[in-house]
Amino acid sequence: MTIEALHPGLVLIVGAFLLPFVRGAWRMTLVLVLPLAALGLVWQLPDGVLISGTFLGLAVEPLEVDALSRLFATIFAIMAFAGALFAMRQSRVLELVAAYVYAGAAIGVSFAGDLITVFVFWEIMALGSTLVIWSADSENAWKASFRYLMIHLLGGVILMAGIAAHVAAGGGTDFAAMRPESLGTWLILIGFLVNAAAPPLSAWLPDAYPEASPGGTVFLSAFTTKAAVYVLIRGFPGAEILVFVGLYMIFYGIIYALLENDMRRILAYSIVNQVGFMVTGVGIGTEMALNGSAAHAFTHIIYKALLLMSAGSVLYMTGKRKCSDLGGLFQSMPLTTVCGIIGALAISSFPLTSGFVSKSMISQAAVDESLAVVWFLLAAASAGVFLHAGIKFPWFVFFQKDSGLRPKDPPWNMRLAMILFAFLCIALGVFPGPLYAILPHPVDYVPYTAPHVVNMLQLLLFAGLAFFVCLPMMRRTLTISLDFDWFYRQFFKVSAEEFSYRGAQAYWRLWGRLEVRVQRFIAGIYRHHGPQGVLARTWQTGSTALWMALLLGAYLLLYYV
Amino acid sequence: MSDAPGTSSQQKHWLVRPENIRKLWILFIVVLAGVALLDFVIHPHAEFGIDGTPFFYSWYGFATCVGMVMFAKLLGIFLKRADTYYDD
């Protein structure tokens, strides 16, 4: 094992376990210093393999640095900092420890130079995120966390099988660009896609994330899906199937978010939608598209966290999460409203917000590759994002009707975290230069051209008109929408109940038949050997001697024959 | 945490007064018209033909969104369940 540098992910993971041992102001300081230390470390690391060794005879490189891994590690560290700032005074220490282990593992994935290391950190992420959901400490969260964990362990098993098949086929452990052509690479791709919330297993995300605590959901929104985007960019750039997977995710997210009533589930569906844009970009696979996906992951983490912080603030102050119970909160929560709107504008990629400078690179890549259908679908989806998240979320939570609720803005640390991320959403939108400078490939793209700005405004404002025109069709109802999780929450449950009922019936019928046979057998023996049986009778001496003589005679005869 | 809402003595917030909502609608329509008419000032370079025609982004944004809302509504008929559906 050669170690040339400290691993930033491990700093966060090991540091997390110190949190329970310090109290008060010291704990708050440690909470804020750890991710900053990790961030500082990320930017101290030179390019190349910095930790390498062998594990079970396989070459491993737990710390390999390049521009792409540095970009993702940077945003994961920033996210850990802002998430902790938001949650540090309201969340239990268990939640903070779990969140930092989770964030550290995400950084670990982004620096993994080999597939074994990817897998190890992949599983640590699954455990950390499950613990974050547990920390909400409710019956629903407990049940949701188990469904979540099962899906992720399944994904982990598929990934491990894929890595084993890949290594056995002579592919080696090195984590480099692959093509989905062999069993091993297909399984690896599927394992990655499970964490990206790709179909058919998308439902784990809107099922589990909204059950976490207000701060927990903010952490959850950032790491799992975006680490999956990272490994797809690294492992499967240009895999054509990802274009279709991504487009499906985009429209799945929009349609389900339109049907949803729970504000945090709306935002959860919109994570699937946004990850769909990134996955589509990976599928297109040009330098422009990969830059777009990476940049979009970076900006998305910030504005999605901001949106969930504002939803979390509403939940924390009111205890309510359904749109049908909320409305009119802008009057008493001005800061939360403004920050929520900034996040909503950024996710809709309004000009001067961060989403505008990142998402348009993916559309541009579709133009460059002359993918007309993809481009038209992406344009429709951009309008759809404004519809389902950009207006729907702020409208139903902060405006709509007057719910009569007059909660105040949340405590100072939650406000500070929102201000920080709202600032970043605007700053990255106005000055995209620093973000473009750290993208994996050189950027040859100018987002702010007059036609692009005007066209985007037309698309979005008329989408807004469509929202208000269709408003009567979108009256909130106390409903959920069936999804793939119906299979494992209802279908398999009901079929298992039916199976066990019928199975029990068949068992008792068979058992009854067996009993009858055994009794008949015993009765048969009793008839022959019992006190009245033919074999139990006493014989007279004469007849016995006769039978003996006959037997001996037969023996003598057989002997000579 | 919450005061009694909408008591008559309380002046309603300016944003929820009906006359202001009317004004906001007028403002919104003026902005929409203005943005749509910018097509005659700034000519986008068409990439795929139809996207270069006047008002393309305006009607496309509107039509696709109405389409998505209708489709969601249609799907909702089959997929919506009471939110206590999974509760035991």
XYZ file of C-alpha atoms in Angstrom:
649
model
C 0.000 0.000 0.000
C 1.510 3.320 -1.027
C -0.085 6.393 0.480
C 0.903 9.796 -0.817
C -1.990 11.870 0.490
C -4.791 11.952 3.022
C -8.165 10.806 1.627
C -10.710 13.659 1.994
C -13.622 11.215 2.140
C -12.048 9.285 4.994
C -11.394 12.539 6.856
C -15.131 13.200 6.802
C -16.061 9.601 7.708
C -13.575 9.276 10.587
C -14.316 12.811 11.761
C -18.019 11.998 11.875
C -17.440 9.441 14.628
C -15.835 12.115 16.822
C -19.056 14.168 16.846
C -20.818 12.234 19.656
C -17.822 12.768 21.947
C -17.881 16.553 21.951
C -20.699 18.805 23.103
C -22.194 22.236 22.636
C -20.191 24.842 20.810
C -17.319 22.388 20.218
C -19.628 20.032 18.363
C -21.032 22.873 16.227
C -17.481 23.953 15.377
C -16.438 20.423 14.478
C -19.580 19.960 12.361
C -18.728 23.027 10.300
C -14.965 22.489 10.149
C -15.020 18.857 8.934
C -16.519 19.429 5.458
C -14.415 22.562 4.994
C -11.308 20.539 5.870
C -12.358 17.898 3.344
C -12.962 20.613 0.741
C -9.560 22.175 1.412
C -7.950 18.756 1.100
C -9.730 18.064 -2.210
C -8.096 21.135 -3.660
C -4.640 20.240 -2.262
C -4.571 16.929 -4.134
C -2.524 16.823 -7.349
C -3.790 14.794 -10.327
C -2.915 11.098 -10.491
C -3.021 7.959 -8.326
C -2.214 8.939 -4.737
C -3.155 5.781 -2.814
C -2.716 2.338 -4.334
C -2.248 -1.241 -3.194
C -3.572 -4.763 -3.570
C -6.651 -6.296 -2.006
C -7.299 -10.071 -2.321
C -4.736 -10.106 -5.109
C -6.526 -7.348 -7.030
C -5.024 -3.952 -7.752
C -6.898 -1.155 -5.968
C -6.497 2.612 -6.237
C -8.646 4.182 -3.509
C -7.495 7.715 -4.331
C -7.130 8.721 -7.957
C -7.648 12.382 -8.813
C -8.591 14.145 -12.016
C -10.781 17.113 -12.978
C -14.031 15.119 -13.011
C -13.514 13.517 -9.605
C -12.390 16.840 -8.127
C -15.559 18.537 -9.418
C -17.872 16.006 -7.780
C -15.857 15.831 -4.545
C -16.021 19.640 -4.373
C -19.782 19.829 -4.626
C -20.228 16.907 -2.206
C -18.099 18.710 0.379
C -19.932 22.029 -0.152
C -23.227 20.172 0.175
C -22.131 18.484 3.403
C -21.266 21.904 4.820
C -24.531 23.623 3.879
C -26.642 20.602 4.803
C -25.003 20.439 8.213
C -25.439 24.167 8.718
C -29.130 23.697 7.990
C -29.527 20.650 10.242
C -26.974 21.057 13.029
C -29.205 22.466 15.758
C -32.365 20.560 14.867
C -31.087 17.087 14.004
C -29.953 14.396 16.419
C -26.229 13.677 16.531
C -26.872 10.238 14.984
C -28.265 11.956 11.904
C -25.214 14.200 11.530
C -22.829 11.258 11.942
C -24.780 9.231 9.367
C -24.932 12.188 6.975
C -21.159 12.740 7.173
C -20.414 9.051 6.653
C -22.792 9.209 3.691
C -21.144 12.362 2.287
C -17.639 10.980 2.906
C -18.549 7.791 1.045
C -19.859 9.871 -1.876
C -16.496 11.661 -1.973
C -14.893 8.204 -1.779
C -16.821 7.085 -4.867
C -15.745 10.161 -6.791
C -12.053 9.479 -6.059
C -12.213 5.702 -6.624
C -9.709 4.590 -9.248
C -10.931 0.981 -9.282
C -14.229 -0.873 -9.197
C -13.594 -2.558 -5.824
C -13.250 0.827 -4.117
C -16.368 2.051 -5.923
C -18.279 -0.917 -4.530
C -17.030 -0.461 -0.957
C -17.990 3.223 -0.823
C -21.217 2.438 -2.703
C -22.323 0.159 0.143
C -21.213 2.628 2.842
C -23.418 5.206 1.117
C -26.378 2.811 1.256
C -25.868 2.277 4.998
C -25.269 5.957 5.762
C -28.362 7.073 3.859
C -30.528 4.411 5.512
C -29.392 5.680 8.904
C -30.276 9.223 7.857
C -33.829 8.053 7.085
C -34.001 6.194 10.420
C -33.127 9.381 12.247
C -36.569 10.782 11.428
C -37.715 8.371 14.140
C -41.216 7.678 12.836
C -43.056 4.490 11.945
C -43.364 5.549 8.281
C -39.672 6.401 8.052
C -38.760 3.048 9.586
C -40.804 1.110 7.039
C -39.678 3.294 4.118
C -36.040 2.867 5.142
C -36.333 -0.906 4.906
C -37.838 -0.747 1.429
C -35.069 1.711 0.522
C -32.342 -0.513 1.961
C -33.633 -3.607 0.152
C -33.553 -1.867 -3.221
C -30.049 -0.560 -2.566
C -28.722 -3.875 -1.336
C -30.192 -5.426 -4.486
C -28.412 -2.766 -6.552
C -25.205 -3.503 -4.622
C -25.488 -7.244 -5.295
C -26.019 -6.605 -9.025
C -23.018 -4.253 -9.047
C -20.832 -6.800 -7.213
C -21.894 -9.577 -9.602
C -21.076 -7.294 -12.513
C -17.637 -6.430 -11.118
C -16.907 -10.141 -10.503
C -17.982 -11.067 -14.046
C -15.994 -8.154 -15.475
C -12.825 -9.155 -13.597
C -13.317 -12.854 -14.433
C -13.618 -11.966 -18.116
C -10.231 -10.272 -17.902
C -11.526 -6.707 -17.708
C -9.393 -5.864 -14.683
C -10.432 -3.769 -11.703
C -9.487 -0.396 -13.183
C -12.456 1.989 -13.275
C -12.364 3.446 -16.774
C -14.835 4.011 -19.602
C -16.650 0.804 -20.542
C -19.262 -0.173 -23.086
C -22.320 -2.215 -22.123
C -21.376 -5.203 -24.263
C -20.620 -8.070 -21.889
C -22.537 -9.582 -18.986
C -20.191 -7.911 -16.512
C -20.492 -4.402 -17.937
C -24.281 -4.717 -18.303
C -24.635 -5.708 -14.658
C -22.351 -2.862 -13.584
C -24.466 -0.431 -15.626
C -27.686 -1.749 -14.061
C -26.158 -1.492 -10.579
C -25.239 2.143 -11.267
C -28.682 2.902 -12.701
C -30.493 1.577 -9.613
C -28.859 4.382 -7.631
C -29.696 6.915 -10.331
C -33.394 6.078 -9.762
C -33.715 4.829 -13.329
C -36.772 2.860 -14.409
C -38.237 0.488 -13.440
C -36.929 0.976 -9.889
C -37.430 4.753 -9.701
C -40.016 4.591 -6.960
C -37.556 4.040 -4.112
C -36.610 7.717 -4.247
C -40.003 9.448 -3.841
C -40.964 6.657 -1.445
C -38.072 7.072 0.995
C -36.592 10.567 0.795
C -39.684 12.522 1.894
C -39.961 10.374 5.037
C -36.662 11.661 6.440
C -36.403 14.626 8.819
C -36.438 18.184 7.364
C -32.624 18.225 7.372
C -32.270 14.562 6.421
C -34.073 14.980 3.099
C -31.700 17.817 2.179
C -28.713 15.464 2.607
C -30.430 12.596 0.818
C -31.277 14.676 -2.247
C -27.624 15.269 -3.032
C -25.393 12.220 -2.796
C -26.817 8.899 -4.011
C -28.207 9.988 -7.367
C -25.361 12.370 -8.147
C -22.703 9.778 -7.251
C -24.557 7.556 -9.739
C -24.349 10.325 -12.356
C -20.615 10.572 -11.645
C -19.974 6.845 -12.144
C -22.070 6.912 -15.344
C -20.008 9.823 -16.715
C -16.802 7.985 -15.781
C -17.904 4.481 -16.737
C -20.396 4.687 -19.591
C -19.994 7.915 -21.594
C -21.816 7.664 -24.916
C -23.795 4.508 -24.058
C -26.777 5.101 -26.322
C -29.323 3.356 -24.105
C -28.803 6.108 -21.517
C -30.453 8.645 -23.853
C -33.685 6.642 -23.703
C -33.390 5.938 -19.989
C -32.753 9.623 -19.318
C -35.670 10.859 -21.419
C -38.008 8.403 -19.702
C -36.853 9.640 -16.283
C -37.380 13.269 -17.334
C -41.039 12.762 -18.248
C -41.724 10.268 -15.473
C -40.592 12.917 -12.973
C -42.769 15.628 -14.520
C -45.954 13.562 -14.774
C -45.741 12.094 -11.269
C -44.836 15.459 -9.750
C -47.907 16.973 -11.423
C -50.097 14.330 -9.761
C -48.494 14.630 -6.330
C -49.885 16.439 -3.286
C -46.998 16.117 -0.786
C -44.577 19.065 -1.283
C -41.451 17.037 -0.556
C -42.581 14.189 -2.802
C -43.076 16.748 -5.621
C -39.437 17.730 -5.148
C -38.383 14.062 -4.926
C -40.006 13.284 -8.279
C -38.280 16.324 -9.655
C -34.909 14.840 -8.577
C -35.632 11.900 -10.905
C -36.546 14.425 -13.597
C -33.311 16.378 -13.184
C -31.117 13.278 -13.003
C -32.847 12.293 -16.267
C -31.320 15.375 -17.944
C -27.865 14.330 -16.707
C -28.306 10.692 -17.783
C -29.434 11.857 -21.239
C -26.278 13.980 -21.440
C -24.106 10.975 -20.550
C -25.871 9.001 -23.276
C -25.158 11.692 -25.884
C -21.569 11.387 -24.724
C -19.792 14.278 -26.472
C -17.456 16.547 -24.505
C -20.166 19.217 -24.523
C -22.767 16.747 -23.237
C -20.523 15.315 -20.504
C -19.567 18.834 -19.409
C -23.282 19.642 -19.354
C -24.129 16.596 -17.238
C -21.305 17.287 -14.796
C -22.161 20.990 -14.545
C -25.847 20.189 -14.153
C -25.096 17.760 -11.319
C -23.112 20.551 -9.619
C -25.794 23.219 -9.943
C -28.619 20.751 -9.301
C -27.228 19.715 -5.931
C -27.307 23.369 -4.867
C -30.774 24.376 -6.065
C -32.418 21.084 -5.134
C -30.962 21.324 -1.645
C -32.213 24.921 -1.496
C -35.723 23.856 -2.542
C -35.743 21.072 0.043
C -34.400 23.457 2.684
C -37.313 25.782 2.044
C -39.759 22.843 2.071
C -37.994 21.543 5.202
C -38.375 24.945 6.872
C -42.103 24.891 6.144
C -42.377 21.353 7.516
C -40.289 22.236 10.574
C -42.350 25.337 11.390
C -45.834 23.982 10.538
C -45.533 20.195 10.817
C -47.471 19.959 7.544
C -46.292 18.642 4.205
C -49.382 18.335 2.010
C -50.125 21.092 -0.494
C -53.807 20.782 0.366
C -52.970 21.882 3.970
C -50.584 24.673 2.981
C -50.822 28.015 1.176
C -50.442 31.710 1.865
C -47.221 31.235 3.823
C -45.427 34.054 1.980
C -47.019 36.537 4.384
C -45.197 35.250 7.443
C -42.192 33.408 5.933
C -40.728 35.988 3.529
C -37.159 34.679 3.543
C -38.200 31.050 3.054
C -40.480 32.148 0.206
C -37.786 34.172 -1.558
C -35.220 31.379 -1.215
C -37.757 28.798 -2.394
C -38.524 30.943 -5.435
C -34.833 31.382 -6.236
C -34.405 27.597 -6.092
C -37.503 27.179 -8.255
C -36.187 29.638 -10.853
C -32.807 27.902 -10.862
C -34.299 24.434 -11.387
C -36.354 25.897 -14.254
C -33.100 27.275 -15.721
C -34.256 30.868 -15.838
C -31.594 33.209 -17.240
C -29.285 34.563 -14.499
C -29.680 31.401 -12.416
C -27.349 28.409 -12.195
C -29.659 25.981 -14.030
C -29.533 28.155 -17.146
C -25.783 27.866 -17.591
C -25.650 24.085 -17.002
C -28.768 22.536 -18.559
C -28.441 24.417 -21.829
C -25.121 22.658 -22.498
C -26.987 19.336 -22.696
C -29.507 20.793 -25.185
C -26.616 22.303 -27.144
C -24.980 18.867 -27.330
C -28.213 17.473 -28.824
C -28.105 20.266 -31.421
C -24.441 19.589 -32.211
C -25.172 15.902 -32.771
C -28.301 16.702 -34.858
C -30.505 14.705 -32.474
C -33.733 16.488 -33.420
C -36.164 14.316 -31.448
C -33.999 14.472 -28.342
C -33.737 18.241 -28.647
C -37.522 18.753 -29.022
C -38.173 16.484 -26.052
C -35.580 18.319 -23.952
C -37.192 21.664 -24.867
C -40.634 20.372 -23.883
C -39.129 18.989 -20.673
C -37.537 22.355 -19.838
C -40.982 23.903 -20.015
C -42.310 20.959 -17.988
C -39.761 21.532 -15.226
C -41.062 25.060 -14.743
C -44.563 23.629 -14.676
C -44.078 20.840 -12.115
C -41.426 22.334 -9.849
C -40.749 25.927 -10.847
C -44.283 27.180 -10.286
C -46.163 24.311 -8.733
C -43.996 24.069 -5.605
C -43.889 27.778 -4.640
C -47.479 28.371 -5.766
C -49.122 25.658 -3.702
C -46.895 26.084 -0.650
C -46.493 29.845 -0.375
C -49.438 31.339 -2.318
C -52.530 29.489 -3.557
C -55.255 29.928 -0.917
C -54.822 31.296 2.582
C -54.403 28.251 4.798
C -54.560 30.479 7.884
C -51.103 29.301 8.972
C -48.804 32.116 10.053
C -45.489 30.409 10.890
C -42.332 32.500 11.225
C -39.158 31.966 9.232
C -37.073 29.103 10.688
C -34.153 29.466 13.166
C -31.005 31.365 12.147
C -28.872 28.416 11.068
C -31.572 27.189 8.673
C -31.982 30.722 7.307
C -28.216 31.077 6.862
C -27.962 27.807 4.921
C -30.764 28.919 2.600
C -29.173 32.333 2.035
C -25.833 30.680 1.221
C -27.322 28.377 -1.408
C -29.658 31.043 -2.845
C -26.576 33.222 -3.254
C -24.735 30.395 -5.060
C -27.712 29.788 -7.401
C -27.578 33.414 -8.552
C -23.779 33.746 -8.472
C -23.213 30.669 -10.667
C -25.896 31.913 -13.038
C -24.411 35.380 -13.380
C -20.743 34.300 -13.354
C -20.540 30.794 -14.837
C -16.792 31.199 -15.472
C -15.467 29.553 -12.283
C -17.768 26.539 -12.757
C -16.847 26.185 -16.426
C -13.165 26.338 -15.451
C -13.377 23.217 -13.286
C -15.402 21.060 -15.713
C -13.710 17.871 -16.999
C -13.352 19.086 -20.593
C -12.420 22.529 -21.959
C -15.593 24.609 -22.372
C -16.360 26.246 -25.681
C -19.842 27.524 -24.916
C -21.439 30.917 -24.284
C -24.813 30.592 -22.518
C -25.792 34.248 -22.716
C -26.588 34.969 -26.351
C -29.606 37.140 -27.132
C -31.591 34.426 -28.989
C -30.925 31.829 -26.285
C -32.053 34.116 -23.461
C -35.156 35.274 -25.349
C -36.137 31.758 -26.440
C -35.756 30.412 -22.924
C -37.896 33.250 -21.529
C -40.588 32.581 -24.135
C -40.593 28.860 -23.390
C -40.777 29.363 -19.628
C -43.233 32.257 -19.438
C -45.692 30.498 -21.725
C -45.281 27.366 -19.633
C -46.252 29.622 -16.731
C -49.324 30.753 -18.636
C -50.201 27.097 -19.230
C -49.951 26.472 -15.475
C -52.426 29.190 -14.567
C -54.765 28.277 -17.440
C -54.752 24.622 -16.344
C -54.987 25.458 -12.644
C -58.594 24.218 -12.324
C -57.381 20.825 -13.589
C -54.702 20.672 -10.912
C -56.825 21.005 -7.803
C -54.965 19.229 -5.029
C -56.482 15.960 -3.909
C -55.605 13.776 -0.948
C -54.072 11.134 -3.150
C -50.894 9.283 -3.982
C -50.111 7.765 -7.374
C -49.371 4.110 -7.925
C -45.838 3.400 -9.050
C -43.555 0.413 -9.460
C -43.320 0.096 -5.684
C -46.917 -1.132 -5.835
C -45.407 -4.479 -6.880
C -43.395 -4.894 -3.715
C -45.715 -3.039 -1.367
C -49.064 -4.452 -2.520
C -48.911 -7.081 -5.261
C -46.249 -9.267 -3.674
C -47.753 -8.696 -0.234
C -51.219 -9.722 -1.335
C -49.878 -12.616 -3.395
C -47.763 -13.730 -0.451
C -50.816 -13.642 1.804
C -52.830 -15.567 -0.783
C -49.967 -18.014 -1.221
C -49.602 -18.623 2.504
C -53.382 -19.071 2.880
C -53.611 -21.565 0.036
C -50.302 -23.131 1.007
C -51.628 -23.718 4.524
C -54.818 -25.254 3.162
C -52.899 -27.623 0.890
C -50.580 -28.508 3.761
C -53.430 -29.488 6.066
C -55.134 -31.475 3.312
C -51.950 -33.452 2.614
C -51.339 -33.922 6.306
C -54.894 -35.245 6.751
C -54.399 -37.754 3.907
C -51.098 -38.913 5.375
C -52.763 -39.416 8.739
C -55.484 -41.596 7.179
C -52.824 -43.750 5.437
C -50.826 -44.195 8.634
C -53.943 -45.144 10.556
C -54.947 -47.646 7.837
C -51.447 -49.153 7.930
C -51.555 -49.517 11.696
C -55.034 -51.042 11.472
C -53.715 -53.571 8.897
C -50.867 -54.668 11.152
C -53.279 -54.882 14.055
C -55.611 -57.100 12.034
C -52.812 -59.605 11.317
C -50.754 -59.354 14.476
C -53.299 -58.159 17.014
C -54.807 -60.438 19.676
C -57.492 -61.519 17.163
C -55.064 -61.579 14.177
C -54.483 -64.692 12.094
C -50.782 -64.729 12.962
C -51.397 -64.449 16.690
C -53.555 -67.609 17.013
C -52.199 -70.636 18.934
C -51.776 -73.732 16.820
C -52.301 -77.413 17.766
C -49.137 -79.583 18.062
C -50.293 -81.983 15.347
C -50.819 -79.325 12.718
C -47.487 -77.703 13.683
C -45.649 -81.041 13.197
C -47.417 -81.472 9.838
C -46.340 -77.999 8.616
C -42.746 -78.671 9.827
C -42.629 -81.986 7.943
C -43.972 -80.287 4.793
C -41.367 -77.523 5.000
C -38.476 -79.970 5.556
C -39.743 -82.140 2.668
C -39.841 -79.080 0.368
C -36.302 -78.144 1.455
C -35.020 -81.698 0.723
C -36.689 -81.626 -2.692
C -35.183 -78.223 -3.586
C -31.748 -79.371 -2.389
C -31.661 -82.228 -4.909
C -33.113 -80.192 -7.759
C -47.949 29.672 15.989
C -50.714 30.970 13.742
C -52.949 33.958 14.283
C -56.614 33.929 13.401
C -56.661 34.363 9.652
C -58.637 36.811 7.597
C -60.221 38.701 10.455
C -62.065 41.653 9.002
C -60.131 44.183 11.066
C -56.887 42.945 9.477
C -56.022 44.595 6.165
C -55.411 41.823 3.630
C -51.933 41.556 2.159
C -51.731 43.613 -1.053
C -50.865 40.505 -3.063
C -54.122 38.722 -2.282
C -56.518 41.615 -2.899
C -58.715 40.889 -5.969
C -58.040 44.226 -7.685
C -54.282 43.609 -7.481
C -54.619 40.072 -8.808
C -56.362 41.584 -11.838
C -53.492 44.012 -12.286
C -50.971 41.201 -12.005
C -52.781 39.264 -14.747
C -52.699 42.306 -17.039
C -49.000 42.797 -16.311
C -48.325 39.108 -16.975
C -50.142 39.223 -20.345
C -48.268 42.376 -21.366
C -44.952 40.687 -20.501
C -45.950 37.553 -22.428
C -46.882 39.564 -25.503
C -43.680 41.578 -25.263
C -41.478 38.510 -24.952
C -43.276 36.744 -27.803
C -42.937 39.791 -30.078
C -39.175 39.887 -29.460
C -39.036 37.161 -32.139
C -39.266 39.937 -34.740
C -36.300 41.773 -33.256
C -33.986 38.889 -32.442
C -33.822 36.214 -35.101
C -32.861 32.837 -33.716
C -30.869 30.620 -36.064
C -33.034 27.604 -36.796
C -31.352 24.275 -35.994
C -34.135 21.959 -37.061
C -36.328 24.141 -39.309
C -39.508 24.665 -37.332
C -37.686 26.169 -34.327
C -36.809 29.180 -36.486
C -40.434 30.094 -37.242
C -41.963 33.057 -35.369
C -43.521 32.334 -31.975
C -42.184 28.758 -31.988
C -40.910 28.807 -28.399
C -44.057 30.556 -27.186
C -46.592 28.102 -28.554
C -44.323 25.095 -28.026
C -43.881 25.905 -24.335
C -47.594 26.479 -23.887
C -48.811 23.504 -25.928
C -46.420 20.933 -24.470
C -47.281 22.013 -20.925
C -51.022 21.781 -21.529
C -50.348 18.394 -23.109
C -48.397 17.202 -20.073
C -51.100 18.391 -17.660
C -53.782 16.583 -19.703
C -51.693 13.428 -19.881
C -51.076 13.531 -16.127
C -54.781 14.047 -15.563
C -55.563 11.048 -17.757
C -52.977 8.869 -16.042
C -54.286 10.037 -12.682
C -57.623 8.355 -13.401
C -55.828 5.014 -13.324
C -53.033 5.673 -10.865
C -54.489 7.878 -8.146
C -55.388 6.277 -4.845
C -56.338 7.686 -1.463
C -53.177 8.655 0.388
C -53.996 6.083 3.061
C -53.777 3.328 0.430
C -50.649 1.672 1.815
C -51.558 2.123 5.480
C -52.329 -1.124 7.219
